[in-house]
PDB file of C-alpha atoms in Angstrom:
ATOM      1  CA  MET A  10      -1.225 177.572  71.324  1.00 39.00           C
ATOM      2  CA  ALA A  11      -0.063 174.895  73.806  1.00 39.00           C
ATOM      3  CA  ALA A  12      -0.054 171.152  73.191  1.00 37.00           C
ATOM      4  CA  ASP A  13      -3.138 169.381  74.187  1.00 38.00           C
ATOM      5  CA  VAL A  14      -1.251 167.116  76.568  1.00 34.00           C
ATOM      6  CA  ALA A  15      -0.985 168.332  80.080  1.00 35.00           C
ATOM      7  CA  ILE A  16      -0.220 166.675  83.272  1.00 38.00           C
ATOM      8  CA  SER A  17      -0.155 169.038  86.240  1.00 44.00           C
ATOM      9  CA  SER A  18       1.664 166.885  88.715  1.00 55.00           C
ATOM     10  CA  LEU A  19       3.399 163.514  87.960  1.00 61.00           C
ATOM     11  CA  SER A  20       5.153 161.444  90.599  1.00 67.00           C
ATOM     12  CA  ILE A  21       8.807 160.444  89.679  1.00 68.00           C
ATOM     13  CA  GLY A  22      11.014 158.513  91.619  1.00 60.00           C
ATOM     14  CA  THR A  23       8.506 156.046  92.925  1.00 57.00           C
ATOM     15  CA  TYR A  24      11.140 153.692  94.411  1.00 58.00           C
ATOM     16  CA  SER A  25      10.709 150.808  96.873  1.00 61.00           C
ATOM     17  CA  ALA A  26      13.205 147.969  97.953  1.00 57.00           C
ATOM     18  CA  PRO A  27      14.026 145.232  95.483  1.00 53.00           C
ATOM     19  CA  ARG A  28      11.858 142.334  96.013  1.00 49.00           C
ATOM     20  CA  SER A  29      15.045 140.211  96.421  1.00 46.00           C
ATOM     21  CA  GLN A  30      15.609 141.923  99.785  1.00 45.00           C
ATOM     22  CA  PRO A  31      13.356 140.430 102.567  1.00 45.00           C
ATOM     23  CA  LEU A  32      12.021 143.527 103.956  1.00 47.00           C
ATOM     24  CA  ARG A  33       8.653 142.857 105.684  1.00 43.00           C
ATOM     25  CA  GLU A  34       6.517 141.342 102.826  1.00 38.00           C
ATOM     26  CA  ASP A  35       6.304 143.780  99.997  1.00 39.00           C
ATOM     27  CA  GLY A  36       9.104 146.040 101.008  1.00 40.00           C
ATOM     28  CA  LYS A  37       6.962 148.915 101.862  1.00 39.00           C
ATOM     29  CA  GLY A  38       6.754 148.032 105.615  1.00 40.00           C
ATOM     30  CA  ALA A  39       4.263 146.308 107.629  1.00 37.00           C
ATOM     31  CA  SER A  40       4.519 149.079 110.288  1.00 36.00           C
ATOM     32  CA  THR A  41       4.339 152.561 108.544  1.00 34.00           C
ATOM     33  CA  ALA A  42       5.647 155.540 110.581  1.00 34.00           C
ATOM     34  CA  ARG A  43       4.331 159.064 110.573  1.00 36.00           C
ATOM     35  CA  THR A  44       7.783 160.576 111.310  1.00 33.00           C
ATOM     36  CA  GLY A  45      11.185 160.028 109.968  1.00 38.00           C
ATOM     37  CA  ARG A  46      12.873 159.108 113.015  1.00 38.00           C
ATOM     38  CA  GLY A  47      11.984 156.255 115.668  1.00 39.00           C
ATOM     39  CA  GLU A  48      13.430 155.642 119.136  1.00 39.00           C
ATOM     40  CA  SER A  49      14.981 152.218 120.056  1.00 38.00           C
ATOM     41  CA  GLU A  50      12.736 150.118 122.264  1.00 40.00           C
ATOM     42  CA  THR A  51      13.971 149.026 125.850  1.00 38.00           C
ATOM     43  CA  SER A  52      13.077 146.226 127.996  1.00 40.00           C
ATOM     44  CA  SER A  53      10.412 146.631 130.748  1.00 42.00           C
ATOM     45  CA  ALA A  54      13.202 146.990 133.168  1.00 44.00           C
ATOM     46  CA  ALA A  55      14.161 150.305 131.382  1.00 44.00           C
ATOM     47  CA  ALA A  56      17.545 151.113 132.830  1.00 44.00           C
ATOM     48  CA  LYS A  57      19.335 149.920 129.748  1.00 47.00           C
ATOM     49  CA  PRO A  58      20.694 152.567 127.158  1.00 47.00           C
ATOM     50  CA  THR A  59      19.004 152.252 123.730  1.00 49.00           C
ATOM     51  CA  ASP A  60      22.414 151.900 121.974  1.00 55.00           C
ATOM     52  CA  THR A  61      23.111 148.527 123.820  1.00 56.00           C
ATOM     53  CA  VAL A  62      20.010 146.574 122.851  1.00 64.00           C
ATOM     54  CA  THR A  63      21.167 143.285 121.858  1.00 84.00           C
ATOM     55  CA  LEU A  64      19.894 141.904 118.351  1.00 86.00           C
ATOM     56  CA  SER A  65      20.091 138.392 117.032  1.00 90.00           C
ATOM     57  CA  ASP A  66      22.188 137.992 114.029  1.00 90.00           C
ATOM     58  CA  ALA A  67      19.164 137.902 111.766  1.00 91.00           C
ATOM     59  CA  ALA A  68      17.906 141.034 113.245  1.00 92.00           C
ATOM     60  CA  GLN A  69      21.214 142.805 112.770  1.00 93.00           C
ATOM     61  CA  GLN A  70      21.177 141.613 109.037  1.00 94.00           C
ATOM     62  CA  GLN A  71      17.826 143.121 108.523  1.00 95.00           C
ATOM     63  CA  VAL A  72      18.871 146.218 109.970  1.00 95.00           C
ATOM     64  CA  GLN A  73      21.836 146.412 107.606  1.00 96.00           C
ATOM     65  CA  LYS A  74      19.498 145.840 104.696  1.00 96.00           C
ATOM     66  CA  LEU A  75      17.177 148.395 105.813  1.00 97.00           C
ATOM     67  CA  LYS A  76      20.118 151.131 106.240  1.00 97.00           C
ATOM     68  CA  GLN A  77      21.161 150.276 102.667  1.00 97.00           C
ATOM     69  CA  VAL A  78      17.771 150.616 101.381  1.00 97.00           C
ATOM     70  CA  ASP A  79      17.366 153.910 103.212  1.00 97.00           C
ATOM     71  CA  THR A  80      20.447 155.143 101.581  1.00 97.00           C
ATOM     72  CA  ASN A  81      19.448 154.010  98.046  1.00 96.00           C
ATOM     73  CA  VAL A  82      15.899 155.549  98.260  1.00 97.00           C
ATOM     74  CA  ARG A  83      17.146 158.842  99.538  1.00 97.00           C
ATOM     75  CA  ARG A  84      19.858 158.989  96.799  1.00 96.00           C
ATOM     76  CA  HIS A  85      17.145 158.156  94.184  1.00 97.00           C
ATOM     77  CA  GLU A  86      14.921 160.953  95.199  1.00 97.00           C
ATOM     78  CA  ALA A  87      17.667 163.505  95.508  1.00 96.00           C
ATOM     79  CA  ALA A  88      18.567 162.814  91.972  1.00 96.00           C
ATOM     80  CA  HIS A  89      15.146 163.468  90.747  1.00 96.00           C
ATOM     81  CA  GLN A  90      15.114 166.820  92.806  1.00 96.00           C
ATOM     82  CA  ALA A  91      18.416 168.089  91.565  1.00 96.00           C
ATOM     83  CA  ALA A  92      17.690 167.458  87.933  1.00 96.00           C
ATOM     84  CA  GLY A  93      13.939 168.783  88.123  1.00 96.00           C
ATOM     85  CA  GLY A  94      14.998 171.996  89.577  1.00 94.00           C
ATOM     86  CA  SER A  95      12.028 174.406  90.052  1.00 93.00           C
ATOM     87  CA  HIS A  96       9.633 171.888  88.421  1.00 95.00           C
ATOM     88  CA  ALA A  97      10.135 169.280  91.166  1.00 96.00           C
ATOM     89  CA  GLY A  98       8.709 169.201  94.386  1.00 95.00           C
ATOM     90  CA  GLY A  99       9.879 167.814  97.915  1.00 95.00           C
ATOM     91  CA  ALA A 100      10.475 164.152  98.280  1.00 96.00           C
ATOM     92  CA  SER A 101       7.945 162.151 100.497  1.00 96.00           C
ATOM     93  CA  PHE A 102       8.899 158.764 101.961  1.00 97.00           C
ATOM     94  CA  THR A 103       7.417 155.722 103.188  1.00 97.00           C
ATOM     95  CA  TYR A 104       9.045 154.245 106.468  1.00 97.00           C
ATOM     96  CA  THR A 105       9.621 150.727 107.795  1.00 97.00           C
ATOM     97  CA  ARG A 106      10.296 150.138 111.417  1.00 96.00           C
ATOM     98  CA  GLY A 107      13.505 148.212 111.883  1.00 95.00           C
ATOM     99  CA  PRO A 108      14.081 145.383 114.680  1.00 94.00           C
ATOM    100  CA  ASP A 109      16.146 148.144 116.394  1.00 94.00           C
ATOM    101  CA  GLY A 110      13.129 150.351 116.770  1.00 94.00           C
ATOM    102  CA  LYS A 111      14.337 153.079 114.319  1.00 95.00           C
ATOM    103  CA  ASN A 112      12.379 153.993 111.052  1.00 97.00           C
ATOM    104  CA  TYR A 113      13.969 153.439 107.613  1.00 97.00           C
ATOM    105  CA  ALA A 114      12.877 155.003 104.304  1.00 97.00           C
ATOM    106  CA  THR A 115      11.966 152.067 102.091  1.00 96.00           C
ATOM    107  CA  ALA A 116      10.047 153.871  99.297  1.00 96.00           C
ATOM    108  CA  GLY A 117       9.546 157.347  97.986  1.00 96.00           C
ATOM    109  CA  GLU A 118       8.578 159.641  95.433  1.00 95.00           C
ATOM    110  CA  VAL A 119       8.995 163.210  94.083  1.00 96.00           C
ATOM    111  CA  PRO A 120       6.125 165.280  92.391  1.00 96.00           C
ATOM    112  CA  ILE A 121       7.082 167.061  89.169  1.00 96.00           C
ATOM    113  CA  ASP A 122       5.117 169.609  87.211  1.00 95.00           C
ATOM    114  CA  ALA A 123       4.740 168.026  83.551  1.00 94.00           C
ATOM    115  CA  SER A 124       2.058 170.365  82.390  1.00 94.00           C
ATOM    116  CA  ALA A 125       2.404 172.191  78.969  1.00 93.00           C
ATOM    117  CA  GLU A 126       3.353 175.842  79.018  1.00 94.00           C
ATOM    118  CA  SER A 127       1.539 178.426  77.114  1.00 92.00           C
ATOM    119  CA  GLU A 128       4.181 178.728  74.234  1.00 94.00           C
ATOM    120  CA  PRO A 129       5.573 175.588  72.416  1.00 95.00           C
ATOM    121  CA  ALA A 130       9.149 176.578  72.753  1.00 95.00           C
ATOM    122  CA  ALA A 131       8.870 176.810  76.409  1.00 95.00           C
ATOM    123  CA  THR A 132       6.951 173.547  76.702  1.00 96.00           C
ATOM    124  CA  ILE A 133      10.022 171.716  74.828  1.00 96.00           C
ATOM    125  CA  ALA A 134      12.384 173.165  77.005  1.00 96.00           C
ATOM    126  CA  LYS A 135      10.251 172.279  80.215  1.00 96.00           C
ATOM    127  CA  MET A 136       9.658 168.725  78.876  1.00 97.00           C
ATOM    128  CA  GLU A 137      13.561 168.150  78.212  1.00 96.00           C
ATOM    129  CA  GLN A 138      14.085 168.894  81.847  1.00 97.00           C
ATOM    130  CA  VAL A 139      11.161 166.639  82.945  1.00 97.00           C
ATOM    131  CA  LYS A 140      12.561 163.947  81.109  1.00 96.00           C
ATOM    132  CA  ALA A 141      16.125 164.455  82.594  1.00 97.00           C
ATOM    133  CA  ALA A 142      14.617 164.554  86.100  1.00 97.00           C
ATOM    134  CA  ALA A 143      12.728 161.331  85.544  1.00 96.00           C
ATOM    135  CA  LEU A 144      15.781 159.433  84.273  1.00 97.00           C
ATOM    136  CA  ALA A 145      18.378 161.166  86.560  1.00 96.00           C
ATOM    137  CA  PRO A 146      18.767 158.228  89.082  1.00 96.00           C
ATOM    138  CA  ALA A 147      20.860 155.411  88.100  1.00 93.00           C
ATOM    139  CA  ASP A 148      18.048 152.852  88.364  1.00 91.00           C
ATOM    140  CA  PRO A 149      15.033 154.511  87.056  1.00 94.00           C
ATOM    141  CA  SER A 150      11.517 152.886  88.066  1.00 94.00           C
ATOM    142  CA  PRO A 151       8.904 151.968  85.859  1.00 95.00           C
ATOM    143  CA  GLN A 152       6.937 155.229  86.823  1.00 95.00           C
ATOM    144  CA  ASP A 153      10.018 157.178  86.036  1.00 96.00           C
ATOM    145  CA  MET A 154      10.026 155.608  82.552  1.00 96.00           C
ATOM    146  CA  ARG A 155       6.410 156.492  82.280  1.00 96.00           C
ATOM    147  CA  VAL A 156       6.868 160.144  83.165  1.00 96.00           C
ATOM    148  CA  ALA A 157       9.909 160.275  80.597  1.00 96.00           C
ATOM    149  CA  ALA A 158       7.572 158.767  77.941  1.00 96.00           C
ATOM    150  CA  GLN A 159       5.046 161.269  78.589  1.00 96.00           C
ATOM    151  CA  ALA A 160       7.416 164.267  78.568  1.00 97.00           C
ATOM    152  CA  ASP A 161       8.604 162.999  75.055  1.00 97.00           C
ATOM    153  CA  ALA A 162       4.941 162.882  73.891  1.00 96.00           C
ATOM    154  CA  THR A 163       4.216 166.366  75.045  1.00 96.00           C
ATOM    155  CA  LYS A 164       7.437 167.705  73.631  1.00 96.00           C
ATOM    156  CA  LEU A 165       6.535 166.292  70.082  1.00 97.00           C
ATOM    157  CA  GLN A 166       3.300 167.726  70.232  1.00 96.00           C
ATOM    158  CA  ALA A 167       4.907 171.218  71.129  1.00 96.00           C
ATOM    159  CA  GLN A 168       7.315 170.663  68.249  1.00 95.00           C
ATOM    160  CA  VAL A 169       4.577 170.322  65.675  1.00 95.00           C
ATOM    161  CA  GLU A 170       2.756 173.320  67.013  1.00 94.00           C
ATOM    162  CA  LEU A 171       5.936 175.354  66.680  1.00 93.00           C
ATOM    163  CA  ARG A 172       6.596 174.242  63.097  1.00 93.00           C
ATOM    164  CA  ARG A 173       2.835 175.341  62.310  1.00 91.00           C
ATOM    165  CA  GLN A 174       3.835 178.724  63.831  1.00 87.00           C
ATOM    166  CA  GLY A 175       6.667 178.954  61.424  1.00 80.00           C
ATOM    167  CA  GLY A 176       9.390 178.352  64.244  1.00 58.00           C
ATOM    168  CA  ASP A 177      12.021 175.741  64.542  1.00 55.00           C
ATOM    169  CA  GLY A 178      10.885 172.594  66.451  1.00 52.00           C
ATOM    170  CA  GLY A 179      14.589 171.533  66.944  1.00 52.00           C
ATOM    171  CA  SER A 180      14.690 168.836  64.262  1.00 47.00           C
ATOM    172  CA  GLY A 181      13.201 168.115  60.706  1.00 43.00           C
ATOM    173  CA  SER A 182      14.524 168.789  57.288  1.00 39.00           C
ATOM    174  CA  ALA A 183      13.104 170.520  54.334  1.00 38.00           C
ATOM    175  CA  GLY A 184      10.551 169.029  52.016  1.00 40.00           C
ATOM    176  CA  GLY A 185       7.538 167.212  53.697  1.00 43.00           C
ATOM    177  CA  GLY A 186       9.345 166.679  57.008  1.00 46.00           C
ATOM    178  CA  GLY A 187       6.562 168.276  59.026  1.00 47.00           C
ATOM    179  CA  GLY A 188       3.906 165.582  58.049  1.00 49.00           C
ATOM    180  CA  GLY A 189       6.167 162.801  59.193  1.00 54.00           C
ATOM    181  CA  ALA A 190       6.943 164.581  62.415  1.00 52.00           C
ATOM    182  CA  ALA A 191       3.254 165.124  63.098  1.00 52.00           C
ATOM    183  CA  ALA A 192       2.502 161.464  62.627  1.00 53.00           C
ATOM    184  CA  ARG A 193       5.389 160.536  65.060  1.00 55.00           C
ATOM    185  CA  ALA A 194       3.959 162.983  67.681  1.00 51.00           C
ATOM    186  CA  ALA A 195       0.484 161.571  67.167  1.00 50.00           C
ATOM    187  CA  ALA A 196       1.897 157.991  67.755  1.00 52.00           C
ATOM    188  CA  ALA A 197       3.809 158.918  70.696  1.00 52.00           C
ATOM    189  CA  TYR A 198       0.953 160.872  72.288  1.00 49.00           C
ATOM    190  CA  GLY A 199      -1.232 157.801  71.864  1.00 52.00           C
ATOM    191  CA  ALA A 200       1.394 155.571  73.335  1.00 48.00           C
ATOM    192  CA  ALA A 201       1.995 157.741  76.434  1.00 47.00           C
ATOM    193  CA  GLN A 202      -1.905 157.865  76.890  1.00 47.00           C
ATOM    194  CA  GLU A 203      -1.776 154.006  77.108  1.00 48.00           C
ATOM    195  CA  LEU A 204       0.767 154.294  79.934  1.00 46.00           C
ATOM    196  CA  GLY A 205      -1.664 155.281  82.661  1.00 42.00           C
ATOM    197  CA  SER A 206      -5.206 156.339  83.151  1.00 38.00           C
ATOM    198  CA  GLY A 207      -3.808 159.530  84.797  1.00 40.00           C
ATOM    199  CA  ALA A 208      -2.750 161.087  81.607  1.00 37.00           C
ATOM    200  CA  ARG A 209      -5.290 163.964  81.626  1.00 37.00           C
ATOM    201  CA  ARG A 210      -4.988 167.737  82.653  1.00 38.00           C
ATOM    202  CA  GLY A 211      -5.205 168.206  86.524  1.00 35.00           C
ATOM    203  CA  THR A 212      -4.355 164.480  87.399  1.00 33.00           C
ATOM    204  CA  GLY A 213      -1.356 162.706  88.747  1.00 36.00           C
ATOM    205  CA  LEU A 214       0.113 159.217  88.234  1.00 38.00           C
ATOM    206  CA  THR A 215       1.206 157.232  91.319  1.00 33.00           C
ATOM    207  CA  VAL A 216       2.515 153.787  91.281  1.00 30.00           C
TER     208      VAL A 216
END
């Protein structure tokens, strides 16, 4: 019997530019692009090549910041995908158009399957990988931490169920250890449920 905590799809890696970087108000971009690539705008005279557009010093600084944010966002999501393996989906990005007319990724997320498996042992192994995926980037976001906490709660529930079946939950000592583990699992489950209203089967969390 599987644990009663299941989230079919959580989003991890919800990442946006730090607020200290002045990227168009909240960092998600006043102009959101539908594609990952933009073309440089030219003057109405039109004969000027796109790579010779002259930018002010302030605009050049903003482009450099956007390039750095783009690199950080893509690295962050790639870390989630690499650690999540088959449980992680493809990354999606939010783009901001820079003063050079190009689009830069300023936020992103990766969906991950954090639902319980039919067998407790399989759930335990899966939750360990889900947690590893959530915490894979060097700078986990608050959403990443929520997913990791949910994975811990689901894993504890599965460990309790495994002990009830006579298996080895991975920890615990002889003589009454199961009761304490059950209490810890119940507490962790409750705490994880407090982290977001999406902690129900078939729903996801997005920040």
